[in-house]
Amino acid sequence: MKAGGHVLYWMTRLPRFKALASYRFKTILACIRLKHVLDERPLLLAECRRGSVYYGCLETWFLWRLTGGEAFCTDVSCASVSGMYDPFTRRWSGPILCALGIPSEILPEVFPSSHLYGYVRHGPLKVPSDAAPVAVTALIGDAQAATLTEDCLGLGQAKLTLGTGSFLNMSTGNKAYALMNGFYPVIGWASSCPSADTMSALDVSSCGSSPCASSHSSDLTYLLEGSHPNTGTIIEWLRTEHVFDTYAELEQLLEQGDQLGLDDEAKTANTFYVNVPPNHLRRHQEFLEYSETIKRRKFIGPDGVLVGINESSPELNRIITARAVMESIAFTIRQMLEQCSKEAGLTARELRVNGNVSLSDWLMQRLADTTGIPIERSGFEESSCLGAAIAAGVGAGVWSSFAAATQMLHHRMNTESGRFRSSSQVNWTLCRHFQPRPDIVQRLRGRYRRWCQARRRYIRQLRSARIVGFTDHHCTSPQTNTSVPGLTPPNTTCRIVF
């Protein structure tokens, strides 16, 4: 499939074939999980082909249950992250379904995010028969909904969620881009644009087997979506290694480094947490598994290694280690932004950030200094829920467009902050802008380059390594480069050969 994508892109230069050539099957994708189920249960596949079994993700199941089985649908945002939808043609992808052996007939029909999907017939929102039923006017993915809440509708506007992982969504307007470096185009949201006057005229039967007259997409926005799987994970790793006990203590350690003038040494300091891209993560985890009983295992994190630590001062090392790991998060985000700029020509003017990891003021300032762009930390604690409400309002005709809804929300937040401060939806202690500091930005440029060099060296080692003669799941490399701590353990029953 990927080879065919390369050939077709070479012949046609169409971005959809470039996206197909760079497509990566990942276990988190719904299509891979569906294939696993069908492979494990051949009789189920036969039932699918007979038309007695259908497949949908959570949003489809909830909608089907709420409407009493009248609506079997999904929306473009959820479909585009399933791994089997073509965002360029806005149809289920024939090549991917064929490669995985998934019958297209079992998949739900796809509609715009803001659309009259049906009426609630069952569940807690069901109303008496003599009252007007509750309409379901939106389906939308959580990351896309959060991006919508942050008002990232314009070309190049970006939202970053820092939680267990780092998830970057950048708006590309009404054009889908295909990148070769881990980013994939997804649909953020779209509307079928019914007005308030026509809502009552729309019939729930329109969500059946044939598209309704208003099912065409308008106000459609594409996003580039990229992610790094380990963000909160590596912070938790620091805690398990007793670098800190509470997040307040972690913030204290980071600030102590500023007071000690460690930023002044940024040009020459060579202590880094070097992480690896997802496609090399399995090989890195083999090193981690085989080094379980090694004294210097503490240098090996869940997705990288700590290099350049001087063990002469344990207290100072705690500070340096914490800063190196937190700084690697900022460096990873900069790398993601550079990929968007290099391949798609899109440069973020501002980065809007949410998620639990964004609670660190030090990290937010480091992110601004590393990327050189302003950082705005969101005060919305439930941004996905609010984005879904915006999509539902557009679907119900309350607002004429997504832009009208988000502009009204942010305008009221800015001009009527006194009234909004009583709202439980906004945590005003979190709302804050972080501006790049020119002197620190300059120092971090060289440090970022050295981090990239150290990362490339480690990846080369992973590529060239082979594990031989291992027993008991322990290994060592007597010839390993000593500049990478954690890869030079004492002799055991296994060798890693470079």
Coordinates of C-alpha atoms in Angstrom, one line a residue:
M1 CA 0.0 0.0 0.0
K2 CA 2.8 2.4 1.0
A3 CA 4.8 1.5 -2.1
G4 CA 1.7 2.1 -4.3
G5 CA 1.3 5.5 -2.6
H6 CA 4.9 6.5 -3.4
V7 CA 4.4 5.5 -7.1
L8 CA 1.1 7.3 -7.4
Y9 CA 2.4 10.4 -5.7
W10 CA 5.5 10.4 -8.1
M11 CA 3.1 10.1 -11.1
T12 CA 0.4 12.5 -10.0
R13 CA 1.9 14.7 -7.2
L14 CA -1.5 14.6 -5.5
P15 CA -1.2 15.1 -1.7
R16 CA -3.6 12.3 -0.9
F17 CA -1.1 9.7 -2.3
K18 CA 1.7 11.4 -0.4
A19 CA -0.4 10.9 2.8
L20 CA -0.9 7.2 1.8
A21 CA 2.8 6.7 1.3
S22 CA 3.6 8.1 4.7
Y23 CA 0.8 6.3 6.5
R24 CA 1.8 4.3 9.6
F25 CA -0.3 1.6 11.2
K26 CA -0.5 2.2 14.9
T27 CA -2.1 0.1 17.6
I28 CA -4.0 3.1 18.9
L29 CA -5.9 3.4 15.6
A30 CA -9.5 2.0 15.5
C31 CA -8.9 0.2 12.2
I32 CA -6.0 -1.9 13.7
R33 CA -8.1 -2.9 16.6
L34 CA -11.0 -3.8 14.4
K35 CA -8.7 -5.9 12.2
H36 CA -7.4 -7.7 15.3
V37 CA -11.0 -8.6 16.3
L38 CA -11.9 -9.8 12.9
D39 CA -8.7 -11.9 12.6
E40 CA -9.3 -13.5 16.0
R41 CA -13.0 -14.3 15.2
P42 CA -13.4 -15.4 11.5
L43 CA -17.1 -16.1 12.1
L44 CA -17.6 -12.5 13.0
L45 CA -16.1 -11.4 9.7
A46 CA -18.6 -13.7 7.9
E47 CA -21.4 -12.0 9.8
C48 CA -20.1 -8.6 8.7
R49 CA -20.2 -9.7 5.1
R50 CA -23.7 -10.9 5.5
G51 CA -24.8 -7.5 6.8
S52 CA -25.8 -8.6 10.3
V53 CA -22.9 -6.9 12.1
Y54 CA -21.9 -3.3 11.9
Y55 CA -19.0 -1.4 13.4
G56 CA -18.7 2.0 15.0
C57 CA -16.6 3.8 17.7
L58 CA -18.0 5.2 20.9
E59 CA -19.7 8.3 19.4
T60 CA -21.6 6.0 16.9
W61 CA -22.6 3.7 19.7
F62 CA -23.8 6.5 22.0
L63 CA -25.8 8.1 19.1
W64 CA -27.3 4.8 18.1
R65 CA -28.4 4.1 21.7
L66 CA -29.8 7.6 22.3
T67 CA -31.8 7.6 19.1
G68 CA -33.2 4.1 19.7
G69 CA -31.3 2.7 16.7
E70 CA -32.6 5.3 14.3
A71 CA -29.2 6.9 13.5
F72 CA -26.1 4.9 12.7
C73 CA -23.6 7.7 11.9
T74 CA -20.4 9.3 12.8
D75 CA -18.9 12.7 11.9
V76 CA -15.9 13.8 9.8
S77 CA -13.7 14.6 12.8
C78 CA -14.1 11.2 14.4
A79 CA -13.9 9.3 11.2
S80 CA -10.7 11.1 10.1
V81 CA -8.8 9.9 13.2
S82 CA -10.0 6.3 12.9
G83 CA -7.1 5.4 10.5
M84 CA -9.4 4.3 7.7
Y85 CA -10.9 7.6 6.4
D86 CA -9.5 9.6 3.5
P87 CA -9.6 13.3 4.6
F88 CA -8.8 14.4 1.0
T89 CA -11.8 12.7 -0.7
R90 CA -13.9 12.7 2.6
R91 CA -14.8 9.1 2.1
W92 CA -13.7 5.8 3.8
S93 CA -10.4 4.9 2.3
G94 CA -10.6 2.0 -0.2
P95 CA -6.9 1.2 -0.2
I96 CA -6.6 1.0 3.6
L97 CA -9.8 -1.0 4.0
C98 CA -8.6 -3.4 1.3
A99 CA -5.2 -3.7 2.9
L100 CA -6.8 -4.6 6.2
G101 CA -9.6 -6.8 4.9
I102 CA -12.3 -4.7 6.4
P103 CA -15.7 -4.6 4.6
S104 CA -16.8 -1.0 4.0
E105 CA -20.4 -2.0 4.4
I106 CA -20.1 -2.3 8.2
L107 CA -19.0 1.3 8.7
P108 CA -21.3 4.2 9.7
E109 CA -22.3 7.0 7.3
V110 CA -20.2 10.1 7.8
F111 CA -21.8 13.6 8.3
P112 CA -20.5 17.0 9.2
S113 CA -19.7 17.7 12.9
S114 CA -22.6 20.1 13.3
H115 CA -25.6 18.4 11.9
L116 CA -29.1 17.2 13.0
Y117 CA -28.3 13.5 13.7
G118 CA -31.6 12.7 15.3
Y119 CA -33.7 13.0 18.5
V120 CA -33.2 11.4 21.9
R121 CA -35.6 8.4 22.2
H122 CA -33.9 6.6 25.1
G123 CA -31.8 7.4 28.2
P124 CA -31.9 10.1 30.8
L125 CA -32.6 12.9 28.3
K126 CA -35.7 11.3 27.0
V127 CA -38.7 13.5 27.4
P128 CA -42.5 12.7 27.6
S129 CA -44.1 12.0 24.2
D130 CA -46.2 15.2 24.4
A131 CA -43.0 17.4 24.7
A132 CA -40.6 18.4 22.1
P133 CA -37.7 15.8 21.9
V134 CA -34.1 16.7 22.5
A135 CA -32.2 17.0 19.3
V136 CA -28.6 15.7 18.8
T137 CA -27.0 18.4 16.7
A138 CA -23.2 17.6 16.9
L139 CA -20.6 14.9 17.1
I140 CA -16.9 15.9 17.3
G141 CA -13.6 14.4 18.4
D142 CA -12.2 15.5 21.8
A143 CA -8.9 17.0 20.4
Q144 CA -10.7 18.8 17.7
A145 CA -13.3 20.1 20.1
A146 CA -10.5 21.5 22.4
T147 CA -8.9 23.1 19.4
L148 CA -12.2 24.7 18.5
T149 CA -12.6 26.1 22.0
E150 CA -9.2 27.7 21.9
D151 CA -10.3 29.6 18.7
C152 CA -7.6 28.0 16.5
L153 CA -9.6 28.5 13.3
G154 CA -7.2 30.6 11.3
L155 CA -4.4 29.3 9.1
G156 CA -1.3 28.5 11.2
Q157 CA -3.1 28.8 14.6
A158 CA -2.0 26.0 16.9
K159 CA -3.2 24.2 20.1
L160 CA -1.0 22.0 22.2
T161 CA -2.3 19.6 24.8
L162 CA 0.2 18.4 27.4
G163 CA -1.0 15.4 29.3
T164 CA 0.3 11.8 29.2
G165 CA 1.6 12.7 25.8
S166 CA 2.1 15.9 23.7
F167 CA -0.6 16.5 21.1
L168 CA -0.2 19.3 18.6
N169 CA -3.1 20.5 16.3
M170 CA -2.4 23.2 13.8
S171 CA -5.1 24.7 11.6
T172 CA -4.5 24.5 7.8
G173 CA -7.8 26.2 6.9
N174 CA -9.8 24.5 4.1
K175 CA -6.7 22.7 2.7
A176 CA -5.4 19.3 3.7
Y177 CA -1.6 18.9 3.9
A178 CA 0.3 15.7 3.6
L179 CA 3.5 15.5 5.6
M180 CA 6.1 12.7 5.6
N181 CA 7.3 13.1 9.2
G182 CA 4.7 11.8 11.6
F183 CA 2.0 14.4 11.0
Y184 CA -1.2 13.4 9.4
P185 CA -4.1 15.6 8.1
V186 CA -7.4 15.3 10.0
I187 CA -10.6 17.1 9.8
G188 CA -11.2 19.5 12.7
W189 CA -14.9 20.2 12.2
A190 CA -17.5 20.9 9.5
S191 CA -21.1 22.1 9.4
S192 CA -24.1 21.4 7.4
C193 CA -25.3 24.9 8.3
P194 CA -29.0 24.5 9.1
S195 CA -30.6 27.7 10.3
A196 CA -32.8 27.9 13.4
D197 CA -35.9 28.3 11.2
T198 CA -35.2 25.1 9.3
M199 CA -34.4 22.9 12.3
S200 CA -38.0 21.8 12.9
A201 CA -38.3 20.9 9.2
L202 CA -35.5 18.4 9.3
D203 CA -36.6 14.8 9.8
V204 CA -34.6 12.3 11.8
S205 CA -35.1 9.8 8.9
S206 CA -32.6 11.8 7.0
C207 CA -29.9 10.1 9.1
G208 CA -30.8 6.7 7.6
S209 CA -29.1 4.9 4.8
S210 CA -29.0 7.8 2.3
P211 CA -27.5 11.3 2.9
C212 CA -29.9 14.1 3.7
A213 CA -30.1 17.2 1.6
S214 CA -28.1 19.2 4.1
S215 CA -25.4 16.7 4.7
H216 CA -22.9 18.4 2.5
S217 CA -20.0 19.9 4.4
S218 CA -19.3 23.7 4.7
D219 CA -17.3 25.8 7.1
L220 CA -14.8 22.8 7.0
T221 CA -11.4 23.2 8.7
Y222 CA -8.5 20.8 8.4
L223 CA -5.8 20.3 11.0
L224 CA -2.4 18.8 11.0
E225 CA -2.1 16.5 14.0
G226 CA 1.2 15.3 15.5
S227 CA 1.9 13.7 18.8
H228 CA 4.7 12.5 21.1
P229 CA 3.6 9.6 23.4
N230 CA 5.6 10.4 26.5
T231 CA 5.2 13.7 28.4
G232 CA 3.5 13.2 31.7
T233 CA 5.1 9.7 31.6
I234 CA 8.6 11.0 31.9
I235 CA 7.6 13.3 34.7
E236 CA 6.2 10.4 36.6
W237 CA 9.4 8.5 35.9
L238 CA 11.3 11.3 37.6
R239 CA 9.1 10.9 40.6
T240 CA 9.6 7.1 40.8
E241 CA 13.4 7.8 40.7
H242 CA 12.9 10.1 43.7
V243 CA 14.0 13.2 42.0
F244 CA 10.9 14.9 43.5
D245 CA 7.9 13.8 45.6
T246 CA 5.3 16.4 44.8
Y247 CA 4.7 18.7 41.8
A248 CA 5.2 21.7 44.0
E249 CA 8.6 20.4 44.8
L250 CA 9.4 19.8 41.1
E251 CA 8.5 23.5 40.3
Q252 CA 10.7 24.5 43.2
L253 CA 13.7 22.5 41.8
L254 CA 13.2 24.1 38.4
E255 CA 13.1 27.6 39.9
Q256 CA 16.2 26.9 42.0
G257 CA 18.1 26.2 38.8
D258 CA 17.2 29.7 37.6
Q259 CA 18.5 31.2 40.9
L260 CA 21.7 29.2 40.5
G261 CA 22.3 30.8 37.1
L262 CA 22.0 27.5 35.1
D263 CA 20.5 29.4 32.2
D264 CA 23.8 31.3 32.0
E265 CA 25.6 28.0 31.4
A266 CA 23.1 26.9 28.7
K267 CA 25.6 27.6 25.9
T268 CA 28.1 25.1 27.2
A269 CA 26.1 22.7 29.4
N270 CA 25.9 19.2 27.9
T271 CA 23.3 17.5 30.2
F272 CA 20.3 16.4 28.2
Y273 CA 17.4 14.0 28.3
V274 CA 17.6 12.5 24.8
N275 CA 14.3 11.0 23.7
V276 CA 13.7 8.8 20.6
P277 CA 11.0 9.0 17.9
P278 CA 8.1 6.5 18.2
N279 CA 9.5 4.2 15.5
H280 CA 12.6 3.6 17.6
L281 CA 10.8 3.3 20.9
R282 CA 10.7 -0.5 20.9
R283 CA 14.4 -0.9 20.5
H284 CA 15.0 1.6 23.3
Q285 CA 12.6 -0.3 25.6
E286 CA 14.6 -3.4 25.0
F287 CA 17.6 -1.6 26.5
L288 CA 15.4 -0.6 29.4
E289 CA 14.1 -4.1 29.9
Y290 CA 17.6 -5.7 29.7
S291 CA 19.1 -3.2 32.1
E292 CA 16.6 -3.8 35.0
T293 CA 19.2 -4.9 37.5
I294 CA 21.9 -2.5 36.4
K295 CA 23.0 0.2 38.8
R296 CA 22.9 2.9 36.1
R297 CA 19.4 2.0 34.9
K298 CA 18.3 5.3 36.6
F299 CA 19.8 7.1 33.5
I300 CA 17.4 5.3 31.2
G301 CA 13.9 6.8 31.0
P302 CA 10.7 5.4 29.4
D303 CA 11.6 6.9 26.0
G304 CA 15.2 8.1 26.2
V305 CA 18.4 8.4 28.1
L306 CA 19.9 11.1 30.4
V307 CA 23.4 12.1 29.2
G308 CA 26.1 14.2 30.7
I309 CA 25.3 13.9 34.4
N310 CA 28.2 14.5 36.8
E311 CA 27.6 12.5 40.0
S312 CA 29.7 14.7 42.3
S313 CA 26.8 16.7 43.8
P314 CA 23.6 14.7 44.3
E315 CA 21.5 17.8 45.2
L316 CA 22.6 19.8 42.2
N317 CA 22.1 16.7 40.0
R318 CA 18.4 16.6 41.1
I319 CA 18.0 20.1 39.8
I320 CA 19.9 19.5 36.6
T321 CA 18.1 16.2 36.0
A322 CA 14.6 17.8 36.5
R323 CA 15.5 20.7 34.2
A324 CA 16.9 18.4 31.5
V325 CA 13.8 16.2 31.4
M326 CA 11.4 19.1 31.4
E327 CA 13.4 21.0 28.9
S328 CA 13.3 17.9 26.6
I329 CA 9.5 18.4 26.4
A330 CA 10.0 22.0 25.1
F331 CA 12.6 20.8 22.6
T332 CA 10.3 18.1 21.3
I333 CA 7.5 20.6 20.8
R334 CA 9.9 22.9 18.9
Q335 CA 10.9 20.0 16.7
M336 CA 7.2 19.3 15.9
L337 CA 6.6 23.0 15.0
E338 CA 9.7 23.0 12.8
Q339 CA 8.4 20.0 10.9
C340 CA 5.1 21.9 10.2
S341 CA 7.1 24.9 9.0
K342 CA 9.5 22.9 6.8
E343 CA 7.1 20.6 5.1
A344 CA 3.8 22.7 5.0
G345 CA 5.2 26.2 5.2
L346 CA 3.1 26.9 8.2
T347 CA 4.5 28.9 11.1
A348 CA 2.6 29.3 14.4
R349 CA 2.2 32.9 15.5
E350 CA 1.1 31.8 19.0
L351 CA 0.7 28.5 20.8
R352 CA -2.3 27.9 23.0
V353 CA -1.7 25.3 25.6
N354 CA -3.8 23.2 27.9
G355 CA -3.5 19.9 29.9
N356 CA -2.2 19.0 33.3
V357 CA 1.5 19.3 32.4
S358 CA 0.9 23.0 31.4
L359 CA 0.3 23.8 35.0
S360 CA 4.1 24.3 35.3
D361 CA 4.9 28.0 34.9
W362 CA 8.6 27.1 34.4
L363 CA 7.8 24.7 31.5
M364 CA 5.5 27.3 29.9
Q365 CA 8.2 29.9 30.0
R366 CA 10.8 27.5 28.8
L367 CA 8.5 26.6 25.9
A368 CA 8.2 30.2 24.9
D369 CA 12.0 30.7 25.1
T370 CA 12.7 27.6 23.1
T371 CA 10.2 28.2 20.3
G372 CA 10.5 31.9 20.3
I373 CA 6.7 32.4 20.1
P374 CA 4.2 33.6 22.7
I375 CA 2.5 30.9 24.8
E376 CA -1.1 31.4 26.0
R377 CA -2.1 28.9 28.7
S378 CA -5.8 28.2 28.6
G379 CA -8.1 28.7 31.6
F380 CA -10.7 26.3 30.2
E381 CA -10.6 23.2 32.4
E382 CA -13.1 21.3 30.2
S383 CA -12.2 22.6 26.8
S384 CA -13.4 19.5 24.9
C385 CA -16.8 19.7 26.5
L386 CA -17.1 23.4 25.6
G387 CA -16.0 22.7 22.0
A388 CA -18.7 20.1 21.7
A389 CA -21.3 22.6 23.0
I390 CA -20.1 25.1 20.4
A391 CA -20.5 22.5 17.7
A392 CA -24.0 21.7 18.9
G393 CA -24.9 25.4 19.0
V394 CA -23.8 25.7 15.3
G395 CA -25.8 22.6 14.4
A396 CA -28.9 24.0 16.1
G397 CA -28.6 27.3 14.4
V398 CA -27.7 29.3 17.5
W399 CA -24.6 30.6 15.7
S400 CA -24.2 30.9 12.0
S401 CA -20.6 29.6 12.0
F402 CA -17.9 28.2 14.3
A403 CA -16.0 31.5 14.0
A404 CA -19.0 33.5 15.2
A405 CA -19.3 31.2 18.3
T406 CA -15.7 31.3 19.3
Q407 CA -15.3 35.0 18.7
M408 CA -18.3 35.7 20.9
L409 CA -16.9 33.4 23.6
H410 CA -13.4 35.0 23.7
H411 CA -14.8 38.5 23.3
R412 CA -17.0 38.1 26.3
M413 CA -14.1 36.6 28.3
N414 CA -11.9 39.6 27.5
T415 CA -14.6 42.3 28.0
E416 CA -16.7 40.9 30.7
S417 CA -14.1 39.1 32.8
G418 CA -15.8 40.2 36.0
R419 CA -18.9 38.1 35.2
F420 CA -16.9 35.2 33.8
R421 CA -14.8 35.0 37.0
S422 CA -17.7 33.4 38.7
S423 CA -18.0 30.7 36.0
S424 CA -16.8 27.3 36.9
Q425 CA -15.8 26.7 33.3
V426 CA -12.8 29.0 33.5
N427 CA -9.9 28.8 36.0
W428 CA -8.6 32.3 36.0
T429 CA -5.5 31.4 38.0
L430 CA -4.3 29.4 34.9
C431 CA -5.0 32.1 32.3
R432 CA -1.6 33.5 31.5
H433 CA 0.6 34.7 28.6
F434 CA 4.3 33.8 28.5
Q435 CA 6.5 35.9 26.2
P436 CA 9.9 34.8 24.9
R437 CA 12.8 36.5 26.6
P438 CA 15.3 37.5 23.9
D439 CA 18.5 36.8 26.0
I440 CA 17.3 33.3 27.0
V441 CA 16.1 32.6 23.4
Q442 CA 19.6 33.2 22.1
R443 CA 21.2 30.9 24.7
L444 CA 18.8 28.1 24.0
R445 CA 19.4 28.0 20.3
G446 CA 22.8 26.5 20.7
R447 CA 21.5 24.2 23.4
Y448 CA 18.7 23.0 21.2
R449 CA 21.2 22.2 18.3
R450 CA 23.4 20.1 20.7
W451 CA 20.3 18.3 21.9
C452 CA 19.4 17.4 18.3
Q453 CA 22.9 16.2 17.7
A454 CA 22.9 14.0 20.9
R455 CA 19.5 12.6 19.8
R456 CA 20.8 11.7 16.3
R457 CA 23.8 9.9 17.8
Y458 CA 21.6 7.9 20.1
I459 CA 19.2 7.0 17.3
R460 CA 22.2 5.8 15.2
Q461 CA 23.3 3.6 18.1
L462 CA 19.8 2.1 18.3
R463 CA 19.8 1.4 14.5
S464 CA 23.1 -0.3 14.5
A465 CA 22.7 -2.3 17.7
R466 CA 21.9 -6.0 17.7
I467 CA 21.3 -8.1 20.8
V468 CA 23.1 -11.5 21.0
G469 CA 23.3 -14.3 23.4
F470 CA 20.9 -13.0 26.0
T471 CA 19.6 -15.0 28.9
D472 CA 17.5 -13.9 31.9
H473 CA 16.6 -10.6 30.1
H474 CA 19.8 -8.8 31.1
C475 CA 22.3 -7.4 28.7
T476 CA 25.3 -5.2 28.5
S477 CA 27.6 -3.6 26.0
P478 CA 31.3 -3.5 26.9
Q479 CA 32.0 -1.4 23.8
T480 CA 29.2 1.1 24.2
N481 CA 30.0 4.8 23.9
T482 CA 30.5 6.0 27.5
S483 CA 29.0 9.4 26.6
V484 CA 25.6 7.8 26.9
P485 CA 25.1 6.7 30.6
G486 CA 22.9 3.7 31.1
L487 CA 24.4 1.9 28.1
T488 CA 27.6 0.8 29.8
P489 CA 26.4 -1.5 32.6
P490 CA 28.7 -4.2 34.2
N491 CA 29.1 -7.7 32.7
T492 CA 26.0 -9.8 32.5
T493 CA 24.8 -12.8 30.4
C494 CA 24.1 -10.7 27.3
R495 CA 25.8 -8.3 25.0
I496 CA 24.5 -5.5 22.8
V497 CA 26.7 -5.2 19.8
F498 CA 27.1 -1.9 17.9

